Amino acid sequence: MKSITAKNIHKSFGGKPVLAGVNFTISQGNRLALIGENGSGKSTLLNIITGHLMPDHGELFGNELSCVLIAQDFSGKDDETPLKFLERRVQVIHRAVKLLGESGFELGPNATRLNEVCCGNLSGGERKKLEIVAGFSSGALFIAMDEPENHLDYQTINWLIRTITKFRGGIVFVSHDQYFIDQMANSILELESGTITVYSMKYADYLAEKGRQISGQARDWIIEEKTIKRLRKTVEKMKAMAKAGALTPGTYRQTKRQLEKLGEQHGKRPSAESKQPKVKVSDVELKRGKLIVAISRLSFGYGSNLVFHDVTAELRFGEKVVLFGPNGSGKSTLIRLIAGELTPQNGTARIGVAVKWQLMTQDHLEGLDKNRSALEVFQKTLSWPEHSCRALLARYGITVELVTRPLGTLSGGQQARLKLALIFAQEPEFLILDEPTNHVDPPTWEAVVEAVKGYSGTVLAITHDREFIDAVAQKLWVIEDRQISVWAGNLSEYLERKE
């Protein structure tokens, strides 16, 4: 059985260690989920095992075997066609086109659309499908996937799961989608403090084991604390006995050194709960019934491609609504129409009078200077004193060593946390969230969900994250046949009713 082994991999950036002795093996048939907090080095490790980045130290055995990277961001060129992109990346073009069609990608008659549009005009979901198909059609025996579920609707995620299940090689992937990890992973690689711990179990079993470990660490700390207290009293007695000549000084010093060593190793008391950023959204003034968004007789299209026709809908204060529909159905277009970035060809889409609102786009740094630090951006935007900005950022997991780094050097998850912090600090009464859980680790995911659930204002979100939709959605705006239909309840309830 063929495999790739990483042995003692080290990597630092700017003198700061990211990987500090990583060891693991991926073999044919393995489906390994790489788990770790944002900024822990997951993307760095995937880039190393796929040859896009060189380690500072360590070796890769079996790297003569091909391991292709399916990256977070589209690797093609905006001005090339999907066909040109595939021709550069795959061995057998007709197989790739067939797989692309199975993903739900609109090929057009005789696949002519592949040579008629530019990649820059495709939706985020369509570009992601192209990236995935290129990886699975490359002929590589191993595949590394960095958050492949981002931008994909639930139908496409199920297609991806089926595609992976048929793949005979080995896969290592980073994902923050619990449903996807549950379905795909047969082992967990936990990346923490620069090293890997391998858990040969399903994700649910891993979570249970981590819970036991955390509880056990807290329990062990308490036992050790009691041991130190008892030993401290013993040392005090032995000191008095040594002075009185009833005990040799060497025995006293040996016991004292034992106490000092135990005290140095003891450290702070571990929490009995997993670490989670404290995301807090300030309440806004209650304005129940206030009209937040009004859409009336809206029609819009790109050229001859009609996206919406005669759509009417409204959003009231306090409602939490998720836009739901397949990739390319017009979700992002509707957001841009509501935000005023696009103009309807007929009808209107507007935000209510004097509504204070904020938009979180998929590009978390959109509108921000990537060369400035989080601290600089917060002070400029909020006009707060430095200590207040630092305190808020810390609650969102932007630690003291990150607040002065350029935004462009932060990981995707860290950028997401920063953007959420900046949005929530401005206390809007209406939040527009475009894929808010992309790139975030499980603790941040939990924190974002709790923040949105506890938010008293209005939320309109685009997301393909099933768990997130079920947790926060009160209504779905389902986009189909160029219309919006309103369904009360969450995604699971909607799918059950559809079936």
Tab-separated table of C-alpha atoms in Angstrom:
chain	number	residue	atom	x	y	z
A	1	MET	CA	0.000	0.000	0.000
A	2	LYS	CA	1.416	3.358	-1.022
A	3	SER	CA	1.695	6.219	1.477
A	4	ILE	CA	3.212	9.628	2.202
A	5	THR	CA	4.888	10.157	5.571
A	6	ALA	CA	5.754	13.475	7.176
A	7	LYS	CA	8.597	13.153	9.671
A	8	ASN	CA	9.641	15.884	12.119
A	9	ILE	CA	8.357	18.749	9.943
A	10	HIS	CA	9.264	22.239	11.211
A	11	LYS	CA	8.194	25.573	9.738
A	12	SER	CA	8.524	29.120	11.067
A	13	PHE	CA	7.432	32.500	9.751
A	14	GLY	CA	9.222	35.626	10.897
A	15	GLY	CA	10.975	33.665	13.610
A	16	LYS	CA	7.689	32.349	15.040
A	17	PRO	CA	7.354	28.534	14.971
A	18	VAL	CA	4.152	27.282	13.342
A	19	LEU	CA	5.006	23.593	12.906
A	20	ALA	CA	7.352	22.171	15.535
A	21	GLY	CA	7.910	18.510	14.750
A	22	VAL	CA	4.897	17.197	12.840
A	23	ASN	CA	4.693	13.442	12.233
A	24	PHE	CA	1.930	11.519	10.451
A	25	THR	CA	1.271	9.140	7.553
A	26	ILE	CA	-1.463	9.202	4.909
A	27	SER	CA	-2.067	5.902	3.108
A	28	GLN	CA	-4.403	4.785	0.366
A	29	GLY	CA	-7.936	4.578	1.707
A	30	ASN	CA	-7.259	7.036	4.561
A	31	ARG	CA	-9.578	10.014	4.944
A	32	LEU	CA	-7.884	12.200	7.535
A	33	ALA	CA	-9.524	15.329	8.955
A	34	LEU	CA	-6.913	17.900	10.007
A	35	ILE	CA	-8.302	19.716	13.064
A	36	GLY	CA	-6.904	22.760	14.849
A	37	GLU	CA	-7.611	26.304	15.899
A	38	ASN	CA	-7.408	29.145	13.379
A	39	GLY	CA	-3.772	30.059	12.782
A	40	SER	CA	-2.452	26.731	14.090
A	41	GLY	CA	-0.761	25.925	10.753
A	42	LYS	CA	-3.247	23.639	8.976
A	43	SER	CA	-3.006	25.361	5.571
A	44	THR	CA	0.777	25.582	5.967
A	45	LEU	CA	0.978	21.825	6.495
A	46	LEU	CA	-1.209	21.084	3.445
A	47	ASN	CA	0.986	23.342	1.317
A	48	ILE	CA	4.089	21.488	2.503
A	49	ILE	CA	2.817	17.977	1.758
A	50	THR	CA	1.651	19.095	-1.713
A	51	GLY	CA	5.006	20.708	-2.548
A	52	HIS	CA	3.807	24.317	-2.599
A	53	LEU	CA	5.951	25.197	0.424
A	54	MET	CA	9.287	23.878	1.704
A	55	PRO	CA	9.729	22.938	5.373
A	56	ASP	CA	12.578	24.444	7.375
A	57	HIS	CA	13.463	21.004	8.738
A	58	GLY	CA	12.142	17.480	8.397
A	59	GLU	CA	11.436	15.101	5.543
A	60	LEU	CA	8.589	13.808	3.393
A	61	PHE	CA	8.843	10.132	2.450
A	62	GLY	CA	6.871	9.048	-0.583
A	63	ASN	CA	6.666	12.592	-1.914
A	64	GLU	CA	7.539	11.224	-5.342
A	65	LEU	CA	3.865	10.204	-5.285
A	66	SER	CA	1.595	12.931	-6.533
A	67	CYS	CA	-0.435	14.822	-3.908
A	68	VAL	CA	-2.592	17.572	-5.385
A	69	LEU	CA	-3.944	20.544	-3.428
A	70	ILE	CA	-7.570	21.675	-3.646
A	71	ALA	CA	-7.039	25.131	-2.200
A	72	GLN	CA	-9.384	27.441	-0.279
A	73	ASP	CA	-9.279	30.031	-3.044
A	74	PHE	CA	-9.717	29.497	-6.772
A	75	SER	CA	-6.328	28.890	-8.408
A	76	GLY	CA	-7.400	29.788	-11.963
A	77	LYS	CA	-7.297	33.087	-13.823
A	78	ASP	CA	-10.295	35.381	-14.038
A	79	ASP	CA	-9.840	35.950	-17.780
A	80	GLU	CA	-9.573	32.263	-18.776
A	81	THR	CA	-12.515	30.002	-19.568
A	82	PRO	CA	-13.408	26.953	-17.436
A	83	LEU	CA	-12.309	24.733	-20.335
A	84	LYS	CA	-8.847	26.356	-20.457
A	85	PHE	CA	-8.561	25.964	-16.678
A	86	LEU	CA	-9.382	22.250	-16.867
A	87	GLU	CA	-7.051	21.665	-19.833
A	88	ARG	CA	-4.159	23.005	-17.741
A	89	ARG	CA	-4.959	20.781	-14.780
A	90	VAL	CA	-6.393	17.405	-15.844
A	91	GLN	CA	-5.311	14.374	-17.852
A	92	VAL	CA	-8.581	13.273	-19.468
A	93	ILE	CA	-10.777	16.263	-20.264
A	94	HIS	CA	-14.012	14.409	-21.077
A	95	ARG	CA	-13.977	12.659	-17.675
A	96	ALA	CA	-13.502	15.999	-15.953
A	97	VAL	CA	-16.406	17.546	-17.882
A	98	LYS	CA	-18.622	14.572	-16.975
A	99	LEU	CA	-17.732	14.926	-13.281
A	100	LEU	CA	-18.320	18.683	-13.459
A	101	GLY	CA	-21.796	18.096	-14.874
A	102	GLU	CA	-22.545	15.647	-12.043
A	103	SER	CA	-21.670	18.389	-9.554
A	104	GLY	CA	-24.550	20.535	-10.822
A	105	PHE	CA	-22.335	22.936	-12.780
A	106	GLU	CA	-24.308	24.462	-15.667
A	107	LEU	CA	-22.479	23.184	-18.749
A	108	GLY	CA	-24.852	24.521	-21.407
A	109	PRO	CA	-25.795	22.679	-24.634
A	110	ASN	CA	-22.968	20.267	-25.556
A	111	ALA	CA	-20.882	21.842	-22.757
A	112	THR	CA	-20.516	25.052	-24.790
A	113	ARG	CA	-20.737	27.244	-21.699
A	114	LEU	CA	-17.305	25.987	-20.624
A	115	ASN	CA	-15.782	27.915	-23.494
A	116	GLU	CA	-18.134	30.902	-23.489
A	117	VAL	CA	-17.759	32.412	-20.012
A	118	CYS	CA	-14.745	33.618	-18.078
A	119	CYS	CA	-13.935	32.169	-14.674
A	120	GLY	CA	-14.122	35.664	-13.199
A	121	ASN	CA	-17.856	35.755	-13.993
A	122	LEU	CA	-18.637	32.455	-12.247
A	123	SER	CA	-20.196	32.289	-8.790
A	124	GLY	CA	-18.064	31.291	-5.809
A	125	GLY	CA	-19.718	27.865	-5.811
A	126	GLU	CA	-19.013	27.296	-9.500
A	127	ARG	CA	-15.332	28.197	-9.079
A	128	LYS	CA	-15.117	25.815	-6.119
A	129	LYS	CA	-16.646	23.011	-8.220
A	130	LEU	CA	-14.043	23.628	-10.923
A	131	GLU	CA	-11.257	23.478	-8.339
A	132	ILE	CA	-12.567	20.217	-6.869
A	133	VAL	CA	-13.085	18.553	-10.262
A	134	ALA	CA	-9.572	19.559	-11.331
A	135	GLY	CA	-8.186	17.870	-8.215
A	136	PHE	CA	-10.109	14.623	-8.570
A	137	SER	CA	-9.438	14.452	-12.332
A	138	SER	CA	-5.707	15.097	-12.026
A	139	GLY	CA	-4.726	11.433	-11.721
A	140	ALA	CA	-3.088	12.064	-8.324
A	141	LEU	CA	-3.103	9.205	-5.808
A	142	PHE	CA	-3.365	11.611	-2.860
A	143	ILE	CA	-5.433	14.758	-2.425
A	144	ALA	CA	-5.178	17.529	0.180
A	145	MET	CA	-8.324	19.655	0.490
A	146	ASP	CA	-8.420	22.994	2.311
A	147	GLU	CA	-12.026	23.737	3.367
A	148	PRO	CA	-13.600	22.198	0.239
A	149	GLU	CA	-17.153	22.737	1.497
A	150	ASN	CA	-16.901	26.550	1.431
A	151	HIS	CA	-19.348	28.139	-1.065
A	152	LEU	CA	-21.065	24.802	-1.781
A	153	ASP	CA	-24.793	24.219	-1.345
A	154	TYR	CA	-25.967	21.085	0.454
A	155	GLN	CA	-26.660	19.189	-2.801
A	156	THR	CA	-23.082	19.783	-3.954
A	157	ILE	CA	-21.657	18.780	-0.560
A	158	ASN	CA	-23.507	15.471	-0.881
A	159	TRP	CA	-22.077	15.085	-4.418
A	160	LEU	CA	-18.576	15.758	-3.020
A	161	ILE	CA	-19.094	13.134	-0.325
A	162	ARG	CA	-20.103	10.585	-2.969
A	163	THR	CA	-17.080	11.535	-5.103
A	164	ILE	CA	-14.675	11.129	-2.182
A	165	THR	CA	-16.237	7.788	-1.228
A	166	LYS	CA	-15.452	6.450	-4.738
A	167	PHE	CA	-11.846	7.748	-4.653
A	168	ARG	CA	-9.342	4.921	-4.100
A	169	GLY	CA	-6.439	7.085	-2.965
A	170	GLY	CA	-5.769	8.909	0.299
A	171	ILE	CA	-7.241	12.225	1.388
A	172	VAL	CA	-6.280	14.693	4.101
A	173	PHE	CA	-8.625	17.624	4.505
A	174	VAL	CA	-9.264	20.717	6.577
A	175	SER	CA	-12.909	21.458	7.255
A	176	HIS	CA	-14.991	23.364	9.774
A	177	ASP	CA	-18.232	21.760	8.606
A	178	GLN	CA	-19.240	19.228	11.261
A	179	TYR	CA	-21.609	17.392	8.925
A	180	PHE	CA	-18.874	16.976	6.304
A	181	ILE	CA	-16.311	15.762	8.863
A	182	ASP	CA	-18.838	13.342	10.387
A	183	GLN	CA	-19.536	11.850	6.969
A	184	MET	CA	-15.978	11.618	5.653
A	185	ALA	CA	-13.237	11.276	8.271
A	186	ASN	CA	-12.052	7.868	9.475
A	187	SER	CA	-9.211	9.389	11.508
A	188	ILE	CA	-8.509	12.779	13.093
A	189	LEU	CA	-5.201	14.660	13.004
A	190	GLU	CA	-5.214	17.232	15.796
A	191	LEU	CA	-2.711	20.038	15.178
A	192	GLU	CA	-1.936	21.831	18.430
A	193	SER	CA	1.165	23.754	19.548
A	194	GLY	CA	2.916	22.835	16.306
A	195	THR	CA	2.601	19.051	16.663
A	196	ILE	CA	0.156	16.367	15.518
A	197	THR	CA	-1.786	13.921	17.664
A	198	VAL	CA	-3.448	11.107	15.699
A	199	TYR	CA	-6.862	9.825	16.780
A	200	SER	CA	-7.807	6.677	14.839
A	201	MET	CA	-11.534	7.185	15.282
A	202	LYS	CA	-14.568	8.963	13.863
A	203	TYR	CA	-15.121	12.647	14.626
A	204	ALA	CA	-17.931	12.055	17.162
A	205	ASP	CA	-15.667	9.671	19.108
A	206	TYR	CA	-12.839	12.226	18.921
A	207	LEU	CA	-15.053	14.940	20.428
A	208	ALA	CA	-16.078	12.604	23.244
A	209	GLU	CA	-12.442	11.691	23.890
A	210	LYS	CA	-11.387	15.361	23.949
A	211	GLY	CA	-14.155	16.046	26.466
A	212	ARG	CA	-12.822	13.284	28.703
A	213	GLN	CA	-9.265	14.581	28.327
A	214	ILE	CA	-10.225	18.142	29.241
A	215	SER	CA	-12.167	16.945	32.284
A	216	GLY	CA	-9.286	14.649	33.194
A	217	GLN	CA	-6.712	17.440	32.916
A	218	ALA	CA	-8.768	19.612	35.261
A	219	ARG	CA	-9.127	16.682	37.685
A	220	ASP	CA	-5.388	15.880	37.524
A	221	TRP	CA	-4.550	19.519	38.210
A	222	ILE	CA	-6.678	19.478	41.381
A	223	ILE	CA	-4.970	16.262	42.568
A	224	GLU	CA	-1.548	17.761	41.838
A	225	GLU	CA	-2.501	20.965	43.670
A	226	LYS	CA	-3.367	18.953	46.791
A	227	THR	CA	-0.071	17.045	46.458
A	228	ILE	CA	1.886	20.320	46.316
A	229	LYS	CA	0.103	21.635	49.427
A	230	ARG	CA	0.871	18.442	51.363
A	231	LEU	CA	4.480	18.446	50.141
A	232	ARG	CA	4.863	22.112	51.127
A	233	LYS	CA	3.852	21.297	54.703
A	234	THR	CA	6.228	18.332	54.705
A	235	VAL	CA	9.130	20.511	53.555
A	236	GLU	CA	8.407	23.045	56.322
A	237	LYS	CA	8.501	20.266	58.918
A	238	MET	CA	11.674	18.769	57.407
A	239	LYS	CA	13.361	22.189	57.485
A	240	ALA	CA	12.671	22.497	61.212
A	241	MET	CA	13.861	18.911	61.780
A	242	ALA	CA	17.080	19.520	59.816
A	243	LYS	CA	17.823	22.617	61.911
A	244	ALA	CA	17.271	20.581	65.069
A	245	GLY	CA	19.593	17.843	63.784
A	246	ALA	CA	16.796	15.245	63.592
A	247	LEU	CA	17.110	14.975	59.800
A	248	THR	CA	20.036	15.165	57.419
A	249	PRO	CA	20.215	18.413	55.352
A	250	GLY	CA	20.572	16.355	52.165
A	251	THR	CA	17.171	14.682	52.633
A	252	TYR	CA	15.556	18.063	53.257
A	253	ARG	CA	17.159	19.625	50.144
A	254	GLN	CA	16.157	16.652	47.964
A	255	THR	CA	12.505	16.965	49.042
A	256	LYS	CA	12.624	20.735	48.558
A	257	ARG	CA	13.921	20.313	44.990
A	258	GLN	CA	11.087	17.839	44.335
A	259	LEU	CA	8.584	20.475	45.484
A	260	GLU	CA	10.168	23.198	43.334
A	261	LYS	CA	10.158	20.980	40.236
A	262	LEU	CA	6.523	20.004	40.764
A	263	GLY	CA	5.597	23.665	41.241
A	264	GLU	CA	7.296	24.663	37.981
A	265	GLN	CA	5.432	21.976	36.034
A	266	HIS	CA	2.081	22.660	37.682
A	267	GLY	CA	1.092	25.782	35.739
A	268	LYS	CA	-2.336	27.402	35.692
A	269	ARG	CA	-5.512	25.508	36.374
A	270	PRO	CA	-6.929	24.168	33.056
A	271	SER	CA	-10.517	24.931	32.237
A	272	ALA	CA	-12.996	22.069	32.413
A	273	GLU	CA	-14.402	23.422	29.135
A	274	SER	CA	-12.798	23.769	25.711
A	275	LYS	CA	-11.390	27.162	24.765
A	276	GLN	CA	-13.900	29.364	23.006
A	277	PRO	CA	-13.696	33.011	21.978
A	278	LYS	CA	-16.096	35.208	23.915
A	279	VAL	CA	-18.107	36.726	21.067
A	280	LYS	CA	-20.599	39.197	22.456
A	281	VAL	CA	-23.097	41.295	20.519
A	282	SER	CA	-24.488	44.328	22.289
A	283	ASP	CA	-28.254	44.591	22.295
A	284	VAL	CA	-29.786	47.161	20.015
A	285	GLU	CA	-32.884	49.171	20.804
A	286	LEU	CA	-35.945	46.978	20.451
A	287	LYS	CA	-38.043	48.055	17.480
A	288	ARG	CA	-40.372	45.125	17.003
A	289	GLY	CA	-42.324	45.293	13.761
A	290	LYS	CA	-40.056	47.852	12.126
A	291	LEU	CA	-39.592	47.249	8.403
A	292	ILE	CA	-35.915	46.473	7.800
A	293	VAL	CA	-35.908	45.333	4.146
A	294	ALA	CA	-38.626	45.840	1.531
A	295	ILE	CA	-38.478	44.082	-1.861
A	296	SER	CA	-41.274	45.001	-4.268
A	297	ARG	CA	-41.901	43.640	-7.798
A	298	LEU	CA	-38.153	43.163	-8.223
A	299	SER	CA	-36.723	41.949	-11.540
A	300	PHE	CA	-33.018	41.678	-12.328
A	301	GLY	CA	-30.760	39.845	-14.760
A	302	TYR	CA	-27.311	39.791	-16.290
A	303	GLY	CA	-27.825	40.365	-20.002
A	304	SER	CA	-30.325	37.783	-21.218
A	305	ASN	CA	-29.919	35.692	-18.037
A	306	LEU	CA	-32.879	36.627	-15.809
A	307	VAL	CA	-32.084	35.981	-12.127
A	308	PHE	CA	-35.222	37.400	-10.437
A	309	HIS	CA	-38.663	38.117	-11.859
A	310	ASP	CA	-41.380	40.103	-10.077
A	311	VAL	CA	-40.157	39.224	-6.567
A	312	THR	CA	-41.822	40.650	-3.453
A	313	ALA	CA	-40.647	40.027	0.124
A	314	GLU	CA	-40.034	41.876	3.373
A	315	LEU	CA	-37.915	41.533	6.483
A	316	ARG	CA	-39.022	42.814	9.890
A	317	PHE	CA	-36.968	43.710	12.940
A	318	GLY	CA	-35.780	40.754	14.993
A	319	GLU	CA	-36.178	38.135	12.251
A	320	LYS	CA	-33.326	35.747	11.463
A	321	VAL	CA	-33.567	34.623	7.853
A	322	VAL	CA	-31.248	32.435	5.770
A	323	LEU	CA	-31.176	32.643	1.968
A	324	PHE	CA	-31.288	29.133	0.594
A	325	GLY	CA	-30.833	27.893	-2.956
A	326	PRO	CA	-28.368	26.096	-5.235
A	327	ASN	CA	-25.116	27.688	-6.367
A	328	GLY	CA	-25.805	30.318	-9.027
A	329	SER	CA	-29.436	30.848	-7.984
A	330	GLY	CA	-28.841	34.507	-7.119
A	331	LYS	CA	-28.215	34.623	-3.359
A	332	SER	CA	-25.202	36.942	-3.541
A	333	THR	CA	-26.950	38.988	-6.247
A	334	LEU	CA	-29.915	39.575	-3.921
A	335	ILE	CA	-27.585	40.717	-1.146
A	336	ARG	CA	-25.946	43.193	-3.525
A	337	LEU	CA	-29.349	44.483	-4.639
A	338	ILE	CA	-30.430	45.026	-1.028
A	339	ALA	CA	-27.123	46.721	-0.178
A	340	GLY	CA	-27.489	49.052	-3.171
A	341	GLU	CA	-24.470	47.715	-5.047
A	342	LEU	CA	-26.717	46.641	-7.951
A	343	THR	CA	-29.738	48.433	-9.418
A	344	PRO	CA	-32.939	46.490	-10.220
A	345	GLN	CA	-34.174	46.617	-13.796
A	346	ASN	CA	-37.712	46.760	-12.430
A	347	GLY	CA	-39.155	47.198	-8.950
A	348	THR	CA	-37.218	48.041	-5.779
A	349	ALA	CA	-35.047	46.476	-3.088
A	350	ARG	CA	-34.249	48.799	-0.207
A	351	ILE	CA	-33.233	48.927	3.423
A	352	GLY	CA	-35.648	50.783	5.708
A	353	VAL	CA	-35.277	54.410	6.730
A	354	ALA	CA	-32.575	55.160	9.362
A	355	VAL	CA	-31.649	51.484	9.737
A	356	LYS	CA	-28.105	51.007	11.022
A	357	TRP	CA	-26.693	48.006	9.174
A	358	GLN	CA	-23.460	46.123	8.516
A	359	LEU	CA	-22.405	43.701	5.771
A	360	MET	CA	-19.937	40.844	6.244
A	361	THR	CA	-18.751	39.678	2.822
A	362	GLN	CA	-17.021	36.404	1.952
A	363	ASP	CA	-13.784	38.393	1.599
A	364	HIS	CA	-13.378	39.323	5.248
A	365	LEU	CA	-10.812	42.023	4.510
A	366	GLU	CA	-12.849	43.749	1.806
A	367	GLY	CA	-12.625	47.498	2.326
A	368	LEU	CA	-9.779	47.162	4.848
A	369	ASP	CA	-6.090	47.908	4.344
A	370	LYS	CA	-4.324	44.529	4.537
A	371	ASN	CA	-1.064	46.228	5.462
A	372	ARG	CA	-2.528	47.773	8.623
A	373	SER	CA	-2.883	45.930	11.906
A	374	ALA	CA	-6.103	44.976	13.666
A	375	LEU	CA	-5.352	47.527	16.359
A	376	GLU	CA	-4.876	50.332	13.816
A	377	VAL	CA	-8.103	49.438	11.985
A	378	PHE	CA	-10.120	49.332	15.205
A	379	GLN	CA	-8.784	52.614	16.530
A	380	LYS	CA	-9.454	54.347	13.208
A	381	THR	CA	-12.945	52.870	12.708
A	382	LEU	CA	-14.250	53.053	16.268
A	383	SER	CA	-12.247	55.989	17.694
A	384	TRP	CA	-11.758	53.954	20.863
A	385	PRO	CA	-8.724	54.109	23.185
A	386	GLU	CA	-6.095	51.439	22.628
A	387	HIS	CA	-6.881	49.417	25.765
A	388	SER	CA	-10.564	49.134	24.787
A	389	CYS	CA	-9.673	47.913	21.278
A	390	ARG	CA	-7.222	45.351	22.665
A	391	ALA	CA	-9.785	44.084	25.182
A	392	LEU	CA	-12.463	43.618	22.507
A	393	LEU	CA	-10.102	41.884	20.100
A	394	ALA	CA	-8.979	39.516	22.857
A	395	ARG	CA	-12.598	38.453	23.417
A	396	TYR	CA	-12.692	37.384	19.774
A	397	GLY	CA	-9.504	35.343	20.019
A	398	ILE	CA	-7.221	37.993	18.452
A	399	THR	CA	-4.468	37.613	21.026
A	400	VAL	CA	-1.800	40.108	22.022
A	401	GLU	CA	0.735	38.745	19.517
A	402	LEU	CA	-1.767	39.120	16.649
A	403	VAL	CA	-3.163	42.629	17.221
A	404	THR	CA	-0.146	44.415	15.718
A	405	ARG	CA	0.425	42.062	12.769
A	406	PRO	CA	-0.669	43.167	9.264
A	407	LEU	CA	-4.176	41.887	8.497
A	408	GLY	CA	-2.950	40.140	5.358
A	409	THR	CA	-0.755	37.801	7.441
A	410	LEU	CA	-3.644	36.496	9.563
A	411	SER	CA	-5.261	33.148	8.792
A	412	GLY	CA	-8.702	32.977	7.201
A	413	GLY	CA	-10.306	32.174	10.549
A	414	GLN	CA	-8.503	34.992	12.327
A	415	GLN	CA	-9.655	37.406	9.621
A	416	ALA	CA	-13.234	36.172	10.114
A	417	ARG	CA	-13.030	36.755	13.873
A	418	LEU	CA	-11.631	40.238	13.341
A	419	LYS	CA	-14.384	41.167	10.874
A	420	LEU	CA	-17.078	39.904	13.248
A	421	ALA	CA	-15.558	41.901	16.080
A	422	LEU	CA	-15.489	45.058	13.962
A	423	ILE	CA	-19.086	44.587	12.800
A	424	PHE	CA	-20.534	43.794	16.217
A	425	ALA	CA	-18.646	46.673	17.869
A	426	GLN	CA	-20.601	49.141	15.718
A	427	GLU	CA	-23.883	47.812	17.189
A	428	PRO	CA	-25.960	47.514	14.011
A	429	GLU	CA	-29.649	46.665	14.126
A	430	PHE	CA	-29.386	44.719	10.845
A	431	LEU	CA	-26.645	42.235	9.927
A	432	ILE	CA	-26.078	40.866	6.418
A	433	LEU	CA	-23.790	37.842	6.673
A	434	ASP	CA	-22.341	36.182	3.563
A	435	GLU	CA	-20.907	32.780	4.587
A	436	PRO	CA	-20.051	33.873	8.170
A	437	THR	CA	-18.727	30.454	9.231
A	438	ASN	CA	-16.272	29.932	6.372
A	439	HIS	CA	-12.705	29.382	7.632
A	440	VAL	CA	-13.627	29.363	11.345
A	441	ASP	CA	-12.593	26.596	13.758
A	442	PRO	CA	-15.150	24.740	15.929
A	443	PRO	CA	-14.744	26.944	19.042
A	444	THR	CA	-15.239	30.108	16.971
A	445	TRP	CA	-18.154	28.464	15.133
A	446	GLU	CA	-19.866	27.807	18.464
A	447	ALA	CA	-19.208	31.378	19.577
A	448	VAL	CA	-20.585	32.883	16.357
A	449	VAL	CA	-23.729	30.742	16.568
A	450	GLU	CA	-24.368	31.780	20.167
A	451	ALA	CA	-23.745	35.436	19.277
A	452	VAL	CA	-26.211	35.386	16.371
A	453	LYS	CA	-28.822	33.473	18.386
A	454	GLY	CA	-28.541	35.990	21.219
A	455	TYR	CA	-28.590	39.027	18.905
A	456	SER	CA	-31.836	40.974	19.234
A	457	GLY	CA	-31.568	42.647	15.825
A	458	THR	CA	-32.266	41.349	12.318
A	459	VAL	CA	-30.100	38.864	10.426
A	460	LEU	CA	-30.095	37.975	6.729
A	461	ALA	CA	-27.494	35.295	6.028
A	462	ILE	CA	-26.136	33.314	3.114
A	463	THR	CA	-24.656	30.017	4.248
A	464	HIS	CA	-24.455	26.396	3.179
A	465	ASP	CA	-23.576	25.299	6.713
A	466	ARG	CA	-26.422	22.954	7.706
A	467	GLU	CA	-25.603	23.088	11.408
A	468	PHE	CA	-25.539	26.895	11.374
A	469	ILE	CA	-28.870	27.141	9.524
A	470	ASP	CA	-30.582	24.727	11.900
A	471	ALA	CA	-29.157	26.586	14.899
A	472	VAL	CA	-30.122	30.166	13.980
A	473	ALA	CA	-32.719	30.300	11.183
A	474	GLN	CA	-36.299	31.233	12.024
A	475	LYS	CA	-37.207	31.422	8.328
A	476	LEU	CA	-35.772	30.420	4.985
A	477	TRP	CA	-36.007	32.558	1.872
A	478	VAL	CA	-35.863	29.806	-0.735
A	479	ILE	CA	-34.744	30.996	-4.177
A	480	GLU	CA	-36.062	28.865	-7.031
A	481	ASP	CA	-37.454	29.591	-10.488
A	482	ARG	CA	-36.385	33.273	-10.162
A	483	GLN	CA	-38.737	33.694	-7.169
A	484	ILE	CA	-38.460	33.816	-3.366
A	485	SER	CA	-40.712	31.599	-1.281
A	486	VAL	CA	-40.774	31.977	2.506
A	487	TRP	CA	-40.610	28.849	4.686
A	488	ALA	CA	-40.948	29.056	8.478
A	489	GLY	CA	-38.429	26.961	10.399
A	490	ASN	CA	-34.939	25.637	9.768
A	491	LEU	CA	-33.304	23.642	6.973
A	492	SER	CA	-33.946	20.159	8.365
A	493	GLU	CA	-37.651	20.916	8.683
A	494	TYR	CA	-37.756	22.348	5.156
A	495	LEU	CA	-36.010	19.297	3.642
A	496	GLU	CA	-38.340	16.926	5.509
A	497	ARG	CA	-41.371	18.785	4.138
A	498	LYS	CA	-39.902	18.766	0.617
A	499	GLU	CA	-39.363	15.004	0.801
